[in-house]
């Protein structure tokens, strides 16, 4: 199986996560830190020698902000003939100006040999003012990567998956398949699909239609899906639990491996360990999930490492275990006396619904389904747990994670520019320094991908219960937009998944 991947991003928050993820790739592409990684797994080279990400970005109308509006967004205004013959007026949205950061990127790109770097003091950027993922995404995509859905508008996601399904008309589905096919033709050896999907809104219904269409077009292609649920101030109007359950059912039906990232349970203390994060700000919360995607996909981008098919097989101790958890320590000290105390408060779960067993158990470290990914975190090779002959766990090591500009001002004064922790005296000096904004150029990260039987059983049972309740409360008949019997059948699919985890 090949190693050339195509990334599909569905929904606004998924594109926020994707923007950070592609910024990481952009930073790695031309840096010394990326020497052990293979950019060909995510990029295609044109005849002119330029590189473009193999990505399909599906979002609402108006979601591109200051970037040109492609694929279905009106680039010019046409008068519509009205049958009643009365006077008509046309209202045009004011042009959205790029952020100062994006202006600086464009200015530097226009001068040969000049590269973007850390400014001497501060950033031409305000995280609190970010309204679009294009406000900070440095990567340049092909025009054919963008697709904006009719019937949607930025800031107003579909509330339920049935609404999302209705957004994907036959014409829209054809556009998506054509755009994906064009990306696949750029691959030397197509290896599968990596999907980022906004999982707490009706975009899961869009994912259902999109992934089903792609499965029919490219049967047998492996896939891994990252659910991306954000912490919202007013989630009451969204059926978040039901939408997440539907995405899980879609992945189970299509044999997509699911990693259900979620920030919905975060609070001010979740990432207090050397981190400053506003959990309600999608720019900040998406940055943490992007680090999770970066680490979980690391085995796919290491030279001579795993294909997507091999990664999925590795994460499934049984073929029916189609869900995995991810635990992240970020930032980490670059030098460790031992690999890590898995009970350390530095570790946080990005998949809180799946946490069922103790990660510190020796059995979980030795399991074949466990993959430890290290970025810049050195640990002894004679570790009696991880490096023992009885251990079947995969260990993926790489250089430090370069932090792109602008990464959120998310680290406290206790973290230096090289990502290492400072002593109390140095930290105090930084706190007093005027204009010091605590940015890092690189840091260490450690992640653990693993199967969790207890957590998988509990979560799959919860998903099945969500669908059973919805079949009675929201979909009592087919008039609600979906067949009642099909809801129950899908619920049984998740119940079977829960049983397989027992």
Tab-separated table of C-alpha atoms in Angstrom:
chain	number	residue	atom	x	y	z
A	1	UNK	CA	0.000	0.000	0.000
A	2	UNK	CA	1.249	3.488	-0.894
A	3	UNK	CA	2.098	6.305	1.487
A	4	UNK	CA	0.729	9.337	-0.394
A	5	UNK	CA	-2.169	10.734	1.635
A	6	UNK	CA	-5.030	13.135	0.970
A	7	UNK	CA	-6.355	15.214	3.883
A	8	UNK	CA	-10.083	16.011	3.902
A	9	UNK	CA	-11.261	18.725	6.329
A	10	UNK	CA	-15.001	19.077	6.948
A	11	UNK	CA	-16.463	21.939	8.966
A	12	UNK	CA	-15.213	25.245	10.318
A	13	UNK	CA	-13.604	23.979	13.529
A	14	UNK	CA	-11.960	21.118	11.629
A	15	UNK	CA	-10.443	23.730	9.311
A	16	UNK	CA	-9.248	25.725	12.342
A	17	UNK	CA	-7.451	22.551	13.479
A	18	UNK	CA	-6.223	21.923	9.950
A	19	UNK	CA	-4.805	25.442	9.617
A	20	UNK	CA	-2.567	24.869	12.644
A	21	UNK	CA	-1.649	21.409	11.364
A	22	UNK	CA	-0.620	22.742	7.942
A	23	UNK	CA	1.341	25.539	9.619
A	24	UNK	CA	3.358	22.818	11.352
A	25	UNK	CA	3.990	21.128	7.988
A	26	UNK	CA	4.936	24.462	6.410
A	27	UNK	CA	7.427	25.097	9.199
A	28	UNK	CA	8.892	21.601	8.899
A	29	UNK	CA	9.130	21.660	5.129
A	30	UNK	CA	12.178	23.872	4.886
A	31	UNK	CA	13.689	23.427	8.333
A	32	UNK	CA	16.390	21.202	9.747
A	33	UNK	CA	13.775	19.762	12.123
A	34	UNK	CA	12.003	18.063	9.222
A	35	UNK	CA	14.981	16.094	7.934
A	36	UNK	CA	13.660	12.750	9.144
A	37	UNK	CA	10.178	13.341	7.709
A	38	UNK	CA	8.894	12.747	4.212
A	39	UNK	CA	6.971	15.765	2.812
A	40	UNK	CA	5.891	13.695	-0.192
A	41	UNK	CA	3.321	11.958	2.011
A	42	UNK	CA	1.243	15.158	2.145
A	43	UNK	CA	2.480	17.333	-0.746
A	44	UNK	CA	2.471	17.102	-4.532
A	45	UNK	CA	5.141	18.713	-6.676
A	46	UNK	CA	4.094	20.658	-9.761
A	47	UNK	CA	5.987	20.807	-13.068
A	48	UNK	CA	7.295	24.219	-11.972
A	49	UNK	CA	8.847	22.720	-8.848
A	50	UNK	CA	6.382	24.196	-6.333
A	51	UNK	CA	4.672	22.080	-3.678
A	52	UNK	CA	0.987	22.108	-2.813
A	53	UNK	CA	-0.792	20.226	-0.009
A	54	UNK	CA	-3.029	17.385	-1.075
A	55	UNK	CA	-6.092	18.623	0.778
A	56	UNK	CA	-9.821	19.093	0.284
A	57	UNK	CA	-11.258	21.853	2.496
A	58	UNK	CA	-15.053	21.709	2.898
A	59	UNK	CA	-16.661	24.567	4.801
A	60	UNK	CA	-19.542	27.033	4.848
A	61	UNK	CA	-20.034	30.027	2.573
A	62	UNK	CA	-18.018	33.011	3.722
A	63	UNK	CA	-15.550	30.860	5.658
A	64	UNK	CA	-12.463	31.898	3.665
A	65	UNK	CA	-12.335	35.385	5.086
A	66	UNK	CA	-9.892	37.506	3.120
A	67	UNK	CA	-8.942	34.754	0.681
A	68	UNK	CA	-10.558	34.626	-2.758
A	69	UNK	CA	-13.883	32.803	-2.656
A	70	UNK	CA	-13.582	29.605	-4.682
A	71	UNK	CA	-15.916	26.821	-5.755
A	72	UNK	CA	-19.427	28.115	-5.504
A	73	UNK	CA	-18.839	31.375	-3.636
A	74	UNK	CA	-19.868	34.240	-5.867
A	75	UNK	CA	-16.906	36.196	-7.213
A	76	UNK	CA	-19.227	38.621	-8.988
A	77	UNK	CA	-22.786	39.701	-8.393
A	78	UNK	CA	-25.429	38.862	-10.952
A	79	UNK	CA	-28.856	40.445	-11.093
A	80	UNK	CA	-31.622	37.929	-10.471
A	81	UNK	CA	-34.805	38.371	-12.513
A	82	UNK	CA	-37.769	38.524	-10.169
A	83	UNK	CA	-41.130	37.314	-11.427
A	84	UNK	CA	-43.055	40.032	-9.598
A	85	UNK	CA	-41.270	42.773	-11.550
A	86	UNK	CA	-40.733	45.143	-8.645
A	87	UNK	CA	-37.641	47.107	-7.726
A	88	UNK	CA	-34.677	45.112	-6.434
A	89	UNK	CA	-31.571	46.033	-4.517
A	90	UNK	CA	-28.314	44.110	-4.262
A	91	UNK	CA	-26.354	44.027	-1.004
A	92	UNK	CA	-22.681	43.137	-1.217
A	93	UNK	CA	-20.618	42.177	1.835
A	94	UNK	CA	-17.708	44.477	2.517
A	95	UNK	CA	-14.308	43.151	1.577
A	96	UNK	CA	-12.538	41.407	4.444
A	97	UNK	CA	-8.975	42.614	4.840
A	98	UNK	CA	-6.161	40.174	5.664
A	99	UNK	CA	-4.699	40.235	9.157
A	100	UNK	CA	-1.403	42.039	9.621
A	101	UNK	CA	0.262	38.665	9.949
A	102	UNK	CA	-1.049	37.447	6.594
A	103	UNK	CA	-0.040	40.762	4.993
A	104	UNK	CA	3.507	40.251	6.294
A	105	UNK	CA	3.550	36.716	4.877
A	106	UNK	CA	2.392	37.947	1.466
A	107	UNK	CA	4.919	40.798	1.484
A	108	UNK	CA	7.798	38.467	2.343
A	109	UNK	CA	6.682	35.894	-0.233
A	110	UNK	CA	6.894	38.563	-2.919
A	111	UNK	CA	10.574	39.190	-2.151
A	112	UNK	CA	12.861	36.371	-3.293
A	113	UNK	CA	15.021	34.879	-0.586
A	114	UNK	CA	13.147	36.429	2.335
A	115	UNK	CA	11.561	34.053	4.813
A	116	UNK	CA	9.044	34.701	7.555
A	117	UNK	CA	10.495	34.504	11.043
A	118	UNK	CA	9.973	35.575	14.603
A	119	UNK	CA	9.770	39.349	14.909
A	120	UNK	CA	12.077	41.051	17.345
A	121	UNK	CA	9.236	42.046	19.644
A	122	UNK	CA	5.658	40.840	19.608
A	123	UNK	CA	3.528	39.600	16.737
A	124	UNK	CA	1.424	41.450	14.158
A	125	UNK	CA	-1.425	39.305	15.370
A	126	UNK	CA	-4.189	39.091	17.947
A	127	UNK	CA	-5.554	35.652	18.766
A	128	UNK	CA	-8.696	37.110	20.305
A	129	UNK	CA	-9.626	38.766	17.011
A	130	UNK	CA	-9.358	35.619	14.884
A	131	UNK	CA	-12.633	35.080	13.026
A	132	UNK	CA	-11.500	32.806	10.183
A	133	UNK	CA	-8.940	30.027	9.934
A	134	UNK	CA	-7.464	31.921	6.982
A	135	UNK	CA	-6.439	34.680	9.413
A	136	UNK	CA	-3.398	32.645	10.434
A	137	UNK	CA	-2.936	29.796	7.917
A	138	UNK	CA	0.411	30.253	6.145
A	139	UNK	CA	-0.029	27.355	3.754
A	140	UNK	CA	-1.061	27.996	0.136
A	141	UNK	CA	-3.576	25.530	-1.277
A	142	UNK	CA	-4.637	24.829	-4.818
A	143	UNK	CA	-7.793	26.617	-5.937
A	144	UNK	CA	-9.344	23.185	-6.410
A	145	UNK	CA	-8.889	22.384	-2.712
A	146	UNK	CA	-11.684	24.719	-1.599
A	147	UNK	CA	-15.348	23.782	-1.565
A	148	UNK	CA	-18.009	25.865	0.192
A	149	UNK	CA	-21.455	24.406	0.739
A	150	UNK	CA	-24.598	26.095	-0.526
A	151	UNK	CA	-27.171	26.660	2.187
A	152	UNK	CA	-24.615	27.435	4.897
A	153	UNK	CA	-22.958	30.592	6.162
A	154	UNK	CA	-19.921	31.165	8.331
A	155	UNK	CA	-20.699	31.036	12.038
A	156	UNK	CA	-23.931	29.082	11.621
A	157	UNK	CA	-23.153	25.346	11.409
A	158	UNK	CA	-25.926	22.849	10.688
A	159	UNK	CA	-27.330	21.724	14.031
A	160	UNK	CA	-28.064	18.095	13.185
A	161	UNK	CA	-26.459	15.479	10.947
A	162	UNK	CA	-29.638	15.122	8.876
A	163	UNK	CA	-29.311	18.781	7.893
A	164	UNK	CA	-25.694	18.130	6.932
A	165	UNK	CA	-26.729	15.229	4.723
A	166	UNK	CA	-29.196	17.476	2.899
A	167	UNK	CA	-26.432	19.991	2.135
A	168	UNK	CA	-24.603	17.454	-0.042
A	169	UNK	CA	-26.701	17.439	-3.198
A	170	UNK	CA	-25.894	15.211	-6.171
A	171	UNK	CA	-24.147	18.138	-7.846
A	172	UNK	CA	-22.125	18.905	-4.709
A	173	UNK	CA	-21.165	15.249	-4.333
A	174	UNK	CA	-19.935	15.202	-7.939
A	175	UNK	CA	-17.840	18.334	-7.281
A	176	UNK	CA	-16.290	16.734	-4.193
A	177	UNK	CA	-15.479	13.461	-5.951
A	178	UNK	CA	-14.001	15.339	-8.943
A	179	UNK	CA	-11.823	17.483	-6.655
A	180	UNK	CA	-10.684	14.417	-4.710
A	181	UNK	CA	-9.979	12.472	-7.901
A	182	UNK	CA	-7.825	15.358	-9.132
A	183	UNK	CA	-5.845	15.234	-5.854
A	184	UNK	CA	-5.474	11.452	-6.159
A	185	UNK	CA	-4.062	11.850	-9.664
A	186	UNK	CA	-1.241	13.916	-8.152
A	187	UNK	CA	-0.190	10.945	-5.989
A	188	UNK	CA	2.615	8.650	-7.070
A	189	UNK	CA	1.183	5.879	-4.910
A	190	UNK	CA	-2.146	6.700	-3.230
A	191	UNK	CA	-2.195	5.434	0.340
A	192	UNK	CA	-5.479	6.559	1.883
A	193	UNK	CA	-7.501	9.370	3.409
A	194	UNK	CA	-6.969	11.342	6.612
A	195	UNK	CA	-10.184	13.147	7.601
A	196	UNK	CA	-10.689	15.970	10.083
A	197	UNK	CA	-14.387	16.447	10.839
A	198	UNK	CA	-16.219	18.899	13.090
A	199	UNK	CA	-17.937	16.252	15.160
A	200	UNK	CA	-20.349	18.113	17.451
A	201	UNK	CA	-22.455	19.705	14.678
A	202	UNK	CA	-24.357	18.636	11.592
A	203	UNK	CA	-21.124	18.512	9.609
A	204	UNK	CA	-21.051	14.835	10.612
A	205	UNK	CA	-23.884	14.384	8.111
A	206	UNK	CA	-21.722	16.068	5.470
A	207	UNK	CA	-18.932	13.641	6.409
A	208	UNK	CA	-21.361	10.739	6.008
A	209	UNK	CA	-22.173	11.723	2.426
A	210	UNK	CA	-18.587	12.663	1.537
A	211	UNK	CA	-16.860	9.579	2.955
A	212	UNK	CA	-19.497	7.266	1.488
A	213	UNK	CA	-19.005	8.819	-1.957
A	214	UNK	CA	-15.215	8.541	-1.676
A	215	UNK	CA	-15.480	4.919	-0.514
A	216	UNK	CA	-17.587	4.119	-3.571
A	217	UNK	CA	-15.069	5.879	-5.837
A	218	UNK	CA	-11.950	4.412	-4.166
A	219	UNK	CA	-13.052	1.084	-2.617
A	220	UNK	CA	-10.643	-0.560	-0.225
A	221	UNK	CA	-8.688	2.613	0.569
A	222	UNK	CA	-7.752	2.830	4.272
A	223	UNK	CA	-8.868	5.850	6.258
A	224	UNK	CA	-8.475	7.462	9.658
A	225	UNK	CA	-10.878	10.122	10.936
A	226	UNK	CA	-10.198	12.686	13.653
A	227	UNK	CA	-13.374	13.984	15.245
A	228	UNK	CA	-12.942	17.635	16.290
A	229	UNK	CA	-15.407	18.894	18.916
A	230	UNK	CA	-14.892	22.339	20.411
A	231	UNK	CA	-15.913	23.847	23.723
A	232	UNK	CA	-18.790	26.227	22.999
A	233	UNK	CA	-20.359	28.869	25.195
A	234	UNK	CA	-23.870	28.085	23.930
A	235	UNK	CA	-24.030	24.423	22.877
A	236	UNK	CA	-27.722	23.952	23.749
A	237	UNK	CA	-28.979	24.335	20.174
A	238	UNK	CA	-26.599	21.683	18.882
A	239	UNK	CA	-27.233	17.955	19.323
A	240	UNK	CA	-23.539	17.387	19.995
A	241	UNK	CA	-23.832	13.906	21.523
A	242	UNK	CA	-26.073	12.674	18.721
A	243	UNK	CA	-23.815	14.136	16.030
A	244	UNK	CA	-20.727	12.526	17.571
A	245	UNK	CA	-22.563	9.195	17.746
A	246	UNK	CA	-23.482	9.475	14.081
A	247	UNK	CA	-19.859	10.096	13.078
A	248	UNK	CA	-18.843	7.002	15.050
A	249	UNK	CA	-21.497	4.970	13.243
A	250	UNK	CA	-20.335	6.279	9.855
A	251	UNK	CA	-16.741	5.290	10.623
A	252	UNK	CA	-17.814	1.847	11.827
A	253	UNK	CA	-19.906	1.269	8.692
A	254	UNK	CA	-17.166	2.460	6.316
A	255	UNK	CA	-14.307	0.801	8.255
A	256	UNK	CA	-12.728	4.177	8.994
A	257	UNK	CA	-10.593	4.221	12.138
A	258	UNK	CA	-11.890	6.906	14.515
A	259	UNK	CA	-9.983	9.078	16.987
A	260	UNK	CA	-12.660	11.241	18.677
A	261	UNK	CA	-10.784	14.380	19.732
A	262	UNK	CA	-12.837	16.667	21.943
A	263	UNK	CA	-12.351	19.915	23.850
A	264	UNK	CA	-15.913	19.927	25.194
A	265	UNK	CA	-14.852	18.855	28.694
A	266	UNK	CA	-11.909	21.222	29.041
A	267	UNK	CA	-11.857	23.879	31.720
A	268	UNK	CA	-9.349	26.491	32.853
A	269	UNK	CA	-7.296	23.836	34.707
A	270	UNK	CA	-7.083	21.208	31.967
A	271	UNK	CA	-3.893	22.540	30.391
A	272	UNK	CA	-2.583	24.628	33.265
A	273	UNK	CA	0.768	22.801	33.185
A	274	UNK	CA	2.944	25.478	31.499
A	275	UNK	CA	0.022	26.346	29.204
A	276	UNK	CA	-2.131	29.439	28.878
A	277	UNK	CA	-5.244	28.442	26.973
A	278	UNK	CA	-8.650	30.066	26.577
A	279	UNK	CA	-10.765	26.930	26.231
A	280	UNK	CA	-13.650	28.823	24.607
A	281	UNK	CA	-11.479	30.420	21.932
A	282	UNK	CA	-11.464	28.084	18.893
A	283	UNK	CA	-8.068	29.430	17.835
A	284	UNK	CA	-6.509	28.201	21.090
A	285	UNK	CA	-8.415	24.934	21.508
A	286	UNK	CA	-7.851	23.965	17.865
A	287	UNK	CA	-4.109	24.469	18.338
A	288	UNK	CA	-3.977	21.745	20.984
A	289	UNK	CA	-5.982	19.323	18.857
A	290	UNK	CA	-3.677	20.133	15.914
A	291	UNK	CA	-0.695	19.022	18.005
A	292	UNK	CA	-2.609	15.799	18.609
A	293	UNK	CA	-3.148	15.311	14.864
A	294	UNK	CA	0.514	16.133	14.250
A	295	UNK	CA	1.659	13.482	16.716
A	296	UNK	CA	-0.898	10.828	15.733
A	297	UNK	CA	0.070	11.175	12.060
A	298	UNK	CA	3.810	11.203	12.768
A	299	UNK	CA	4.254	7.474	11.952
A	300	UNK	CA	2.787	8.159	8.500
A	301	UNK	CA	5.317	10.887	7.699
A	302	UNK	CA	8.508	9.349	9.036
A	303	UNK	CA	10.796	8.070	6.291
A	304	UNK	CA	10.557	4.280	5.956
A	305	UNK	CA	7.907	4.017	8.658
A	306	UNK	CA	4.256	3.007	8.426
A	307	UNK	CA	1.677	3.283	5.695
A	308	UNK	CA	-1.834	4.285	6.743
A	309	UNK	CA	-2.960	0.683	6.321
A	310	UNK	CA	-0.176	-0.492	8.646
A	311	UNK	CA	-0.992	2.216	11.218
A	312	UNK	CA	-4.668	1.279	11.318
A	313	UNK	CA	-3.762	-2.403	11.630
A	314	UNK	CA	-1.360	-1.565	14.458
A	315	UNK	CA	-4.033	0.353	16.372
A	316	UNK	CA	-6.481	-2.558	16.221
A	317	UNK	CA	-5.620	-5.531	18.432
A	318	UNK	CA	-8.877	-6.916	17.030
A	319	UNK	CA	-10.250	-5.999	13.588
A	320	UNK	CA	-13.483	-4.727	15.155
A	321	UNK	CA	-11.744	-2.247	17.504
A	322	UNK	CA	-12.174	0.790	15.287
A	323	UNK	CA	-11.649	3.521	17.908
A	324	UNK	CA	-8.437	4.693	19.621
A	325	UNK	CA	-7.526	7.142	22.374
A	326	UNK	CA	-4.743	9.737	22.333
A	327	UNK	CA	-2.984	11.162	25.395
A	328	UNK	CA	-0.685	14.157	25.005
A	329	UNK	CA	2.093	15.724	27.083
A	330	UNK	CA	2.834	19.183	25.717
A	331	UNK	CA	5.254	20.828	26.238
A	332	UNK	CA	7.727	18.289	27.619
A	333	UNK	CA	11.263	18.558	28.915
A	334	UNK	CA	13.716	17.708	26.166
A	335	UNK	CA	15.726	15.439	28.447
A	336	UNK	CA	14.074	12.799	30.636
A	337	UNK	CA	15.508	10.570	33.353
A	338	UNK	CA	13.073	7.944	32.136
A	339	UNK	CA	10.515	7.860	29.371
A	340	UNK	CA	7.765	9.351	31.475
A	341	UNK	CA	5.694	8.734	34.513
A	342	UNK	CA	2.371	8.114	32.773
A	343	UNK	CA	0.575	9.253	35.886
A	344	UNK	CA	2.153	12.695	35.576
A	345	UNK	CA	-0.234	15.678	35.509
A	346	UNK	CA	1.583	16.693	32.308
A	347	UNK	CA	-0.446	14.095	30.394
A	348	UNK	CA	-3.885	15.139	29.192
A	349	UNK	CA	-6.336	13.094	27.164
A	350	UNK	CA	-7.500	14.540	23.853
A	351	UNK	CA	-10.147	11.789	23.727
A	352	UNK	CA	-11.738	12.117	27.203
A	353	UNK	CA	-14.753	9.953	26.312
A	354	UNK	CA	-12.442	6.969	25.760
A	355	UNK	CA	-10.496	7.118	29.026
A	356	UNK	CA	-11.443	3.882	30.750
A	357	UNK	CA	-8.214	2.258	31.925
A	358	UNK	CA	-5.090	3.505	33.668
A	359	UNK	CA	-2.486	4.604	31.143
A	360	UNK	CA	0.275	3.930	33.687
A	361	UNK	CA	-0.380	0.189	33.636
A	362	UNK	CA	2.580	-1.782	32.348
A	363	UNK	CA	0.270	-3.857	30.162
A	364	UNK	CA	-0.853	-0.779	28.219
A	365	UNK	CA	2.744	0.232	27.572
A	366	UNK	CA	3.659	-3.201	26.245
A	367	UNK	CA	0.574	-3.685	24.110
A	368	UNK	CA	1.032	-4.129	20.402
A	369	UNK	CA	-1.759	-1.595	19.863
A	370	UNK	CA	0.182	1.161	21.676
A	371	UNK	CA	2.213	3.681	19.672
A	372	UNK	CA	4.413	6.163	21.534
A	373	UNK	CA	5.436	9.189	19.448
A	374	UNK	CA	8.254	11.390	20.710
A	375	UNK	CA	9.221	14.815	19.362
A	376	UNK	CA	12.525	15.944	20.822
A	377	UNK	CA	12.022	14.106	24.110
A	378	UNK	CA	15.134	12.038	24.784
A	379	UNK	CA	14.894	9.003	27.043
A	380	UNK	CA	17.238	6.105	27.875
A	381	UNK	CA	17.216	3.195	25.460
A	382	UNK	CA	17.382	0.732	28.349
A	383	UNK	CA	13.994	1.727	29.744
A	384	UNK	CA	12.811	-1.425	31.482
A	385	UNK	CA	9.228	-1.031	30.283
A	386	UNK	CA	9.312	0.425	26.816
A	387	UNK	CA	12.482	-1.145	25.466
A	388	UNK	CA	12.170	-4.578	27.015
A	389	UNK	CA	12.142	-7.565	24.707
A	390	UNK	CA	8.616	-8.380	25.844
A	391	UNK	CA	7.297	-5.004	24.685
A	392	UNK	CA	5.435	-4.967	21.381
A	393	UNK	CA	4.660	-1.248	21.492
A	394	UNK	CA	5.891	0.893	18.604
A	395	UNK	CA	8.118	3.841	19.462
A	396	UNK	CA	8.371	6.634	16.896
A	397	UNK	CA	11.068	9.241	17.553
A	398	UNK	CA	11.600	12.520	15.749
A	399	UNK	CA	13.231	15.920	16.233
A	400	UNK	CA	11.658	18.706	18.275
A	401	UNK	CA	8.405	20.229	17.106
A	402	UNK	CA	9.059	23.625	15.491
A	403	UNK	CA	6.495	26.164	16.615
A	404	UNK	CA	5.269	28.253	13.658
A	405	UNK	CA	4.473	31.937	13.719
A	406	UNK	CA	1.888	32.747	14.860
A	407	UNK	CA	1.353	29.988	17.364
A	408	UNK	CA	-0.895	30.977	20.270
A	409	UNK	CA	0.782	32.694	23.193
A	410	UNK	CA	0.008	29.535	25.080
A	411	UNK	CA	3.104	28.873	27.180
A	412	UNK	CA	3.759	30.420	30.549
A	413	UNK	CA	6.899	32.314	31.499
A	414	UNK	CA	8.369	29.046	32.771
A	415	UNK	CA	9.040	27.882	29.180
A	416	UNK	CA	11.964	29.251	27.177
A	417	UNK	CA	12.225	29.852	23.436
A	418	UNK	CA	13.810	26.441	22.906
A	419	UNK	CA	10.904	24.766	24.677
A	420	UNK	CA	12.876	23.790	27.753
A	421	UNK	CA	11.660	24.716	31.202
A	422	UNK	CA	13.361	27.589	32.996
A	423	UNK	CA	14.322	27.696	36.643
A	424	UNK	CA	12.427	29.985	38.986
A	425	UNK	CA	14.943	32.827	38.696
A	426	UNK	CA	14.908	32.869	34.897
A	427	UNK	CA	11.131	32.617	34.881
A	428	UNK	CA	10.828	35.584	37.248
A	429	UNK	CA	13.073	37.680	34.978
A	430	UNK	CA	10.883	36.882	32.014
A	431	UNK	CA	7.790	37.873	33.922
A	432	UNK	CA	9.322	41.302	34.577
A	433	UNK	CA	10.655	41.792	31.056
A	434	UNK	CA	8.679	44.387	29.108
A	435	UNK	CA	7.352	43.243	25.756
A	436	UNK	CA	8.187	39.595	26.391
A	437	UNK	CA	5.360	37.544	24.934
A	438	UNK	CA	6.590	34.075	25.874
A	439	UNK	CA	6.768	32.570	22.392
A	440	UNK	CA	8.662	29.366	21.729
A	441	UNK	CA	10.577	28.441	18.605
A	442	UNK	CA	10.403	24.703	19.334
A	443	UNK	CA	9.415	22.315	22.082
A	444	UNK	CA	9.217	18.665	23.041
A	445	UNK	CA	6.005	16.659	22.767
A	446	UNK	CA	5.079	13.130	23.756
A	447	UNK	CA	1.919	11.279	22.764
A	448	UNK	CA	0.476	7.818	23.302
A	449	UNK	CA	-1.968	6.256	20.831
A	450	UNK	CA	-3.643	3.167	22.169
A	451	UNK	CA	-6.709	0.960	22.222
A	452	UNK	CA	-8.723	1.064	25.425
A	453	UNK	CA	-11.157	-1.815	25.868
A	454	UNK	CA	-12.920	-0.370	28.901
A	455	UNK	CA	-13.209	3.133	27.459
A	456	UNK	CA	-14.187	1.841	24.017
A	457	UNK	CA	-16.980	-0.305	25.426
A	458	UNK	CA	-18.334	2.531	27.580
A	459	UNK	CA	-18.224	5.096	24.785
A	460	UNK	CA	-19.694	2.865	22.067
A	461	UNK	CA	-22.537	1.953	24.431
A	462	UNK	CA	-23.166	5.656	25.050
A	463	UNK	CA	-23.224	6.358	21.310
A	464	UNK	CA	-25.701	3.518	20.732
A	465	UNK	CA	-27.923	4.859	23.525
A	466	UNK	CA	-27.856	8.361	21.964
A	467	UNK	CA	-29.160	6.984	18.676
A	468	UNK	CA	-31.823	4.808	20.321
A	469	UNK	CA	-33.151	7.775	22.298
A	470	UNK	CA	-33.081	9.984	19.211
A	471	UNK	CA	-35.051	7.431	17.233
A	472	UNK	CA	-37.905	7.902	19.717
A	473	UNK	CA	-37.518	11.588	20.577
A	474	UNK	CA	-36.382	13.287	17.342
A	475	UNK	CA	-37.057	10.765	14.585
A	476	UNK	CA	-40.318	9.019	15.476
A	477	UNK	CA	-41.128	8.655	11.776
A	478	UNK	CA	-39.503	9.000	8.390
A	479	UNK	CA	-41.089	12.446	8.042
A	480	UNK	CA	-38.282	13.828	10.196
A	481	UNK	CA	-35.841	13.313	7.335
A	482	UNK	CA	-34.429	9.887	8.143
A	483	UNK	CA	-35.906	6.433	8.379
A	484	UNK	CA	-36.743	5.361	11.939
A	485	UNK	CA	-35.756	1.755	11.252
A	486	UNK	CA	-32.387	2.880	9.875
A	487	UNK	CA	-31.712	4.790	13.109
A	488	UNK	CA	-32.329	1.655	15.132
A	489	UNK	CA	-30.177	-0.395	12.759
A	490	UNK	CA	-27.336	2.128	13.157
A	491	UNK	CA	-27.764	2.007	16.927
A	492	UNK	CA	-27.355	-1.776	16.805
A	493	UNK	CA	-24.138	-1.313	14.819
A	494	UNK	CA	-22.688	0.719	17.685
A	495	UNK	CA	-24.003	-1.783	20.244
A	496	UNK	CA	-22.099	-4.489	18.395
A	497	UNK	CA	-18.996	-2.282	18.520
A	498	UNK	CA	-19.391	-1.970	22.295
A	499	UNK	CA	-19.777	-5.747	22.614
A	500	UNK	CA	-16.587	-6.287	20.616
A	501	UNK	CA	-14.676	-4.170	23.144
A	502	UNK	CA	-15.811	-6.311	26.081
